[in-house]
Short mmCIF file of C-alpha atoms in Angstrom, two decimals:
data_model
loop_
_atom_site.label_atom_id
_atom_site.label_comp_id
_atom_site.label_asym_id
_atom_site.label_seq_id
_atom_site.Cartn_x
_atom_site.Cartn_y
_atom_site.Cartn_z
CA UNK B 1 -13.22 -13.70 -5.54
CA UNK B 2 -12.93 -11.39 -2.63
CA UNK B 3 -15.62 -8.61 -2.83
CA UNK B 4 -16.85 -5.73 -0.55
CA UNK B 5 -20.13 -3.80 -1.86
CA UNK B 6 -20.81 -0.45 -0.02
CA UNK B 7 -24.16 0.78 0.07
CA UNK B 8 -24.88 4.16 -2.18
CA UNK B 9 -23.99 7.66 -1.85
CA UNK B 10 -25.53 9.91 1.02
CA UNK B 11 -26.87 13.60 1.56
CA UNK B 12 -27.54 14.49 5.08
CA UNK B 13 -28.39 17.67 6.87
CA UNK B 14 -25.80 18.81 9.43
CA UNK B 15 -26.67 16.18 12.33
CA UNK B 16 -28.80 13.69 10.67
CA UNK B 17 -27.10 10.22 11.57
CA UNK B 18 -26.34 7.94 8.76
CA UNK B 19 -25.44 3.97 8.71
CA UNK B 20 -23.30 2.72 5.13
CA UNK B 21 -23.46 -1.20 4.81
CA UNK B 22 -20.19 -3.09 3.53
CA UNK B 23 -21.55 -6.60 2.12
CA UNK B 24 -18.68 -9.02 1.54
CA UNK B 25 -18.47 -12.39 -0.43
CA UNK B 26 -15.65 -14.63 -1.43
CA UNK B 27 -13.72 -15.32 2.17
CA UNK B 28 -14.68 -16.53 5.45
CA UNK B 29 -16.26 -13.33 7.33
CA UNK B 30 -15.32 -14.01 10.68
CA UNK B 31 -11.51 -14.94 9.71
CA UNK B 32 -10.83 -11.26 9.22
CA UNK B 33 -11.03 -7.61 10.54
CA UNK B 34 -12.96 -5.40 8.77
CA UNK B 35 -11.69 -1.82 9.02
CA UNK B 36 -13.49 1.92 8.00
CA UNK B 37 -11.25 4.75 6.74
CA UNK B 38 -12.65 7.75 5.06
CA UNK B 39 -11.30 10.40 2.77
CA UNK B 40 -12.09 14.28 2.71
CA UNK B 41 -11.30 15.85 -0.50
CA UNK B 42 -7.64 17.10 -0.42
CA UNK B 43 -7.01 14.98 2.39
CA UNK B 44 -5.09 12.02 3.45
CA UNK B 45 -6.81 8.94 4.13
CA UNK B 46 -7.99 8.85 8.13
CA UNK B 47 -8.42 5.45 10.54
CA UNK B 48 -11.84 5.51 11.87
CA UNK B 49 -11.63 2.05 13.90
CA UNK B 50 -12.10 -1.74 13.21
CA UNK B 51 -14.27 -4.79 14.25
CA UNK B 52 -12.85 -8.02 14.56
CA UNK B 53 -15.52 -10.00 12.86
CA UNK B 54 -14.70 -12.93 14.45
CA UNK B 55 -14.93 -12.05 18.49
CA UNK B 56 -17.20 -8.42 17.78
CA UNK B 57 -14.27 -6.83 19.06
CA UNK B 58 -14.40 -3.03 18.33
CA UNK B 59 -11.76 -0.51 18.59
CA UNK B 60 -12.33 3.59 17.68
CA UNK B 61 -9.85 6.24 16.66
CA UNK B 62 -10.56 8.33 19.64
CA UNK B 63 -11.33 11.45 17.17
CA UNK B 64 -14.30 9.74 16.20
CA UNK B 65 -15.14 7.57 19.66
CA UNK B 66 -18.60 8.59 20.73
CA UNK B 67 -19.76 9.39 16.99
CA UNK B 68 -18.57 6.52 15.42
CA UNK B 69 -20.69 3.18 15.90
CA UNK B 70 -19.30 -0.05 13.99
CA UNK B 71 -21.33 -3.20 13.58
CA UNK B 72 -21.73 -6.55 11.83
CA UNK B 73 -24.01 -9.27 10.63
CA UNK B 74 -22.37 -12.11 10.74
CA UNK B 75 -25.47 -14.16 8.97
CA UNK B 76 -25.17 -11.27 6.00
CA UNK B 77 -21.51 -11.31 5.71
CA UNK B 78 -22.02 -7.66 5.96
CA UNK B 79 -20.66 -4.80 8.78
CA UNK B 80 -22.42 -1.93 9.24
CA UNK B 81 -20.66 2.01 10.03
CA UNK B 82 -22.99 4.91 11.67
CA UNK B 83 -21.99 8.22 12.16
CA UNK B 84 -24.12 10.96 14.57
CA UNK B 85 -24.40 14.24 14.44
CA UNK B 86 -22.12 15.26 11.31
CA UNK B 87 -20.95 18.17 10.35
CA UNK B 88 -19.97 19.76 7.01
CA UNK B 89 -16.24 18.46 7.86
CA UNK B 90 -17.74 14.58 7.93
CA UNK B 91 -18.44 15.30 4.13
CA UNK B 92 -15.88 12.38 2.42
CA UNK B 93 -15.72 9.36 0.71
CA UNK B 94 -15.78 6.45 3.37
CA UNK B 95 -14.55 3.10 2.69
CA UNK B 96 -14.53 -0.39 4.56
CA UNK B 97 -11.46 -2.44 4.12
CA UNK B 98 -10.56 -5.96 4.94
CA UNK B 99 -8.08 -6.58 7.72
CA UNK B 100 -4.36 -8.47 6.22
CA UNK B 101 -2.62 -9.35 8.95
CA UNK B 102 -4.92 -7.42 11.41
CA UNK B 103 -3.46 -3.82 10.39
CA UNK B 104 -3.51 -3.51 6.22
CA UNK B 105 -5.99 -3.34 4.13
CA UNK B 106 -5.91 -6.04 1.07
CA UNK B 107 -9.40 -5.80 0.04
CA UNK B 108 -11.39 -2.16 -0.74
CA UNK B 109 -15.24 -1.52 -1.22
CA UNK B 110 -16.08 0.96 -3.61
CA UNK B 111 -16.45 3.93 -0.84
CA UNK B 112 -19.92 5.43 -0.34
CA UNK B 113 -19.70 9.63 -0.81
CA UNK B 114 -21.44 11.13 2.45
CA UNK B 115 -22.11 14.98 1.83
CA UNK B 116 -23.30 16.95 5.05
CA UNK B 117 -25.13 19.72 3.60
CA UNK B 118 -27.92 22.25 4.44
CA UNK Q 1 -0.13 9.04 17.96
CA UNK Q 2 1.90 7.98 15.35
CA UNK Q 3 3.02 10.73 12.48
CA UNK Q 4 3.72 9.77 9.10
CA UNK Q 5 5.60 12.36 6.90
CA UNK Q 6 5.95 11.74 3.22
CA UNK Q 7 8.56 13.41 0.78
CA UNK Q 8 8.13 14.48 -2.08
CA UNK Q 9 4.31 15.62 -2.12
CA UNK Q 10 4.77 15.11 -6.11
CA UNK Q 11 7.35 13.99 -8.49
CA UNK Q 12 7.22 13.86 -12.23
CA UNK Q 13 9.40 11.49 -14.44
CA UNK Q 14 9.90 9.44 -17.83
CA UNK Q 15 8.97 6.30 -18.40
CA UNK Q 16 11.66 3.65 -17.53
CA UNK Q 17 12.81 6.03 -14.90
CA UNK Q 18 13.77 4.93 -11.36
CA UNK Q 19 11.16 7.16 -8.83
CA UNK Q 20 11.93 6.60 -4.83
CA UNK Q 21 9.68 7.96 -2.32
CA UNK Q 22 10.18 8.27 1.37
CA UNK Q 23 7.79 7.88 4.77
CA UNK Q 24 9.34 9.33 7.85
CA UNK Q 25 7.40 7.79 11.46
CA UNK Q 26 7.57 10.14 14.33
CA UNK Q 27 8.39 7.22 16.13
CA UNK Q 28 9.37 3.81 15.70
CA UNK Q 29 6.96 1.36 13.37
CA UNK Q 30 8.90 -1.97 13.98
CA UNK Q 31 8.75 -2.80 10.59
CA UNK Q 32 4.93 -2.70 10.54
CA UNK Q 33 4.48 0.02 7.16
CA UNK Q 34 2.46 -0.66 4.02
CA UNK Q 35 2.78 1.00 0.67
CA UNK Q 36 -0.80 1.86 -1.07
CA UNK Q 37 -1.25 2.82 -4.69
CA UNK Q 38 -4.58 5.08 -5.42
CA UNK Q 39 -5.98 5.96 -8.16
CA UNK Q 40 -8.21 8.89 -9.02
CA UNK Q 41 -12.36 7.51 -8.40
CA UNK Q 42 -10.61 4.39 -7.24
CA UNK Q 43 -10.01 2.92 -3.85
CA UNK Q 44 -6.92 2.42 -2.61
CA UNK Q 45 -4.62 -0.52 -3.37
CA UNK Q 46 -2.02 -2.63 -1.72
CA UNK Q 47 1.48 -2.74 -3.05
CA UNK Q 48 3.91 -3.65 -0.48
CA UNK Q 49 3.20 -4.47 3.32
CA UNK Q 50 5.86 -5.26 6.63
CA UNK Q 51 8.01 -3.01 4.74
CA UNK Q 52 9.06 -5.46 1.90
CA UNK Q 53 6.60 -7.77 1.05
CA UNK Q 54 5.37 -7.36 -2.26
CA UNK Q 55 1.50 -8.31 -1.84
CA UNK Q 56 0.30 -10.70 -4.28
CA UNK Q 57 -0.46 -9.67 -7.51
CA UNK Q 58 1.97 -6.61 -7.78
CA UNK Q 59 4.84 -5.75 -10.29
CA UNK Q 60 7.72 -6.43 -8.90
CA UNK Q 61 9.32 -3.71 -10.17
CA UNK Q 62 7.90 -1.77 -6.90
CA UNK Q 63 9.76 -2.60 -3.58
CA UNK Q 64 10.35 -1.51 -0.30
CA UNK Q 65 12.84 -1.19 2.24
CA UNK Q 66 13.80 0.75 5.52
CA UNK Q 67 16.67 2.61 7.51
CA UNK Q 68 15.37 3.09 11.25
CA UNK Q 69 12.21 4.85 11.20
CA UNK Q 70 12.55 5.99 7.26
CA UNK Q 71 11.13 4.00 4.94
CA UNK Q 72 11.25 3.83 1.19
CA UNK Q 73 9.34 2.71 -2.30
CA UNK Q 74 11.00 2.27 -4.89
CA UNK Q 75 9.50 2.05 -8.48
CA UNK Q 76 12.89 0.92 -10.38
CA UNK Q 77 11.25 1.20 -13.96
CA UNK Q 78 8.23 3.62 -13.81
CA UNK Q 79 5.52 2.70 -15.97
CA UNK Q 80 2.78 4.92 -17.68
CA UNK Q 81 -0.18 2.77 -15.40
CA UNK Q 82 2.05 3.77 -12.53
CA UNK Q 83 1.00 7.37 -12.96
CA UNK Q 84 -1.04 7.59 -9.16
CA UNK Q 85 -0.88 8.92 -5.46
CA UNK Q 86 1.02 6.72 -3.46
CA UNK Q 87 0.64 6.84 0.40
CA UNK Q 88 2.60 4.83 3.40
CA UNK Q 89 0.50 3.68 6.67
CA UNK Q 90 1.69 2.29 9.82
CA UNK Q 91 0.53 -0.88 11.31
CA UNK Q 92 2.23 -0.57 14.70
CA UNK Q 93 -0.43 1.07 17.18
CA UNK Q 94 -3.59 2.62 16.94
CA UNK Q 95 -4.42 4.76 15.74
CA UNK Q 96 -3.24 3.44 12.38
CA UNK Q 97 -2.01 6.45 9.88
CA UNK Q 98 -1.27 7.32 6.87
CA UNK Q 99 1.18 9.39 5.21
CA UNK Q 100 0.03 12.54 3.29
CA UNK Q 101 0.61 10.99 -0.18
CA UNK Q 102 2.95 11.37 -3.09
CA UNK Q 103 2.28 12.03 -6.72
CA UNK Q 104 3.78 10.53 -9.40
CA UNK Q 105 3.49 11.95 -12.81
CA UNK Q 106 4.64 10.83 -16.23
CA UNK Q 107 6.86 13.56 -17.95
#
């Protein structure tokens, strides 16, 4: 069956980069997109961009171009998500989601909690 | 970028009721708008996508259908597991958005 396994909660300082890992099993890597959203408490779920795991096509919300980098593995199966220099407001649950039809998301990981603190 | 409004932000009803909610685009979507279902500690999950197509897997007691750029989801007999936030997102251009959510309670 079709899983995605994000790595484990964070705790950064205010402009410590992190990287979260999405490891997926049970369909063809490269056939899909694999997207990253995040959610801030209260908050509506927010776009942060997409790789096309088949071409290593990229595309960024431009809120988060610049501070966003999105990569994969295509021997792992697994895509990668780094964000620089975060602030306090970065502090959400962020999730990777496979790509139906290019622009939905079918398949969830478990979200990884990233809390920018001092 | 593309706005999407959802009404009501919460709605409360009995079981076996009939509970609509509504996603206004601030422009048009051409049909491209999904229906999640969220739980709380749980990720999001598909229920409906281009509009009215019930993903696999789903009751198909939920549906979806649209009038220009509003667009609707219709639970026609609500169910105590269908007690959740339920948010729209648009397919049509990047960046791709959500609504702000809707959520459903069980009188």
């Amino acid at each position: 069956q079709v899983q995605l396994v994000q790595s484990g909660a964070e705790v950064k300082k205010p402009g410590a980069s992190v990287r979260i890992s999405c490891k997926t099993s049970g369909y063809t890597f490269t056939s899909y997109a694999l997207h990253w959203l995040r959610q801030a408490p209260g908050q509506r779920l927010e776009w942060m961009g997409w790789i096309n795991s088949g071409t290593d096509q990229i595309k960024y919300s431009q809120k988060f171009h610049g501070r966003v980098t999105i990569s994969r593995d295509t021997s792992a199966s697994t895509a990668y998500m780094e964000l620089s220099s975060p602030t306090s407001e970065d502090t959400a649950v962020y999730y990777c989601a496979r790509g139906k039809r290019a622009v939905y998301f079918d398949y969830w990981g478990q979200g990884t909690l990233i809390t920018v603190s001092s | 970028d593309i706005q999407m409004t959802q009404s009501p932000s919460s709605v409360s009803a009995s079981v076996g009721d009939r509970v609509t909610i509504t996603c206004r685009a601030s422009q048009g979507v051409s049909g491209w708008l999904a229906w999640y279902q969220e739980k709380p500690g749980k990720a999001p999950k598909l229920l409906i996508y281009d509009t009215s197509n019930l993903q696999s897997g789903v009751p198909s007691r939920f549906s979806g259908r649209s009038s220009g750029t509003d667009f609707t989801l219709t639970i026609s007999s609500l169910q105590p597991e269908d007690s959740a936030t339920y948010y729209c997102q648009q397919g049509n251009s990047f960046p791709l958005s959500f609504g702000g959510g809707t959520k459903v309670e069980i009188k």
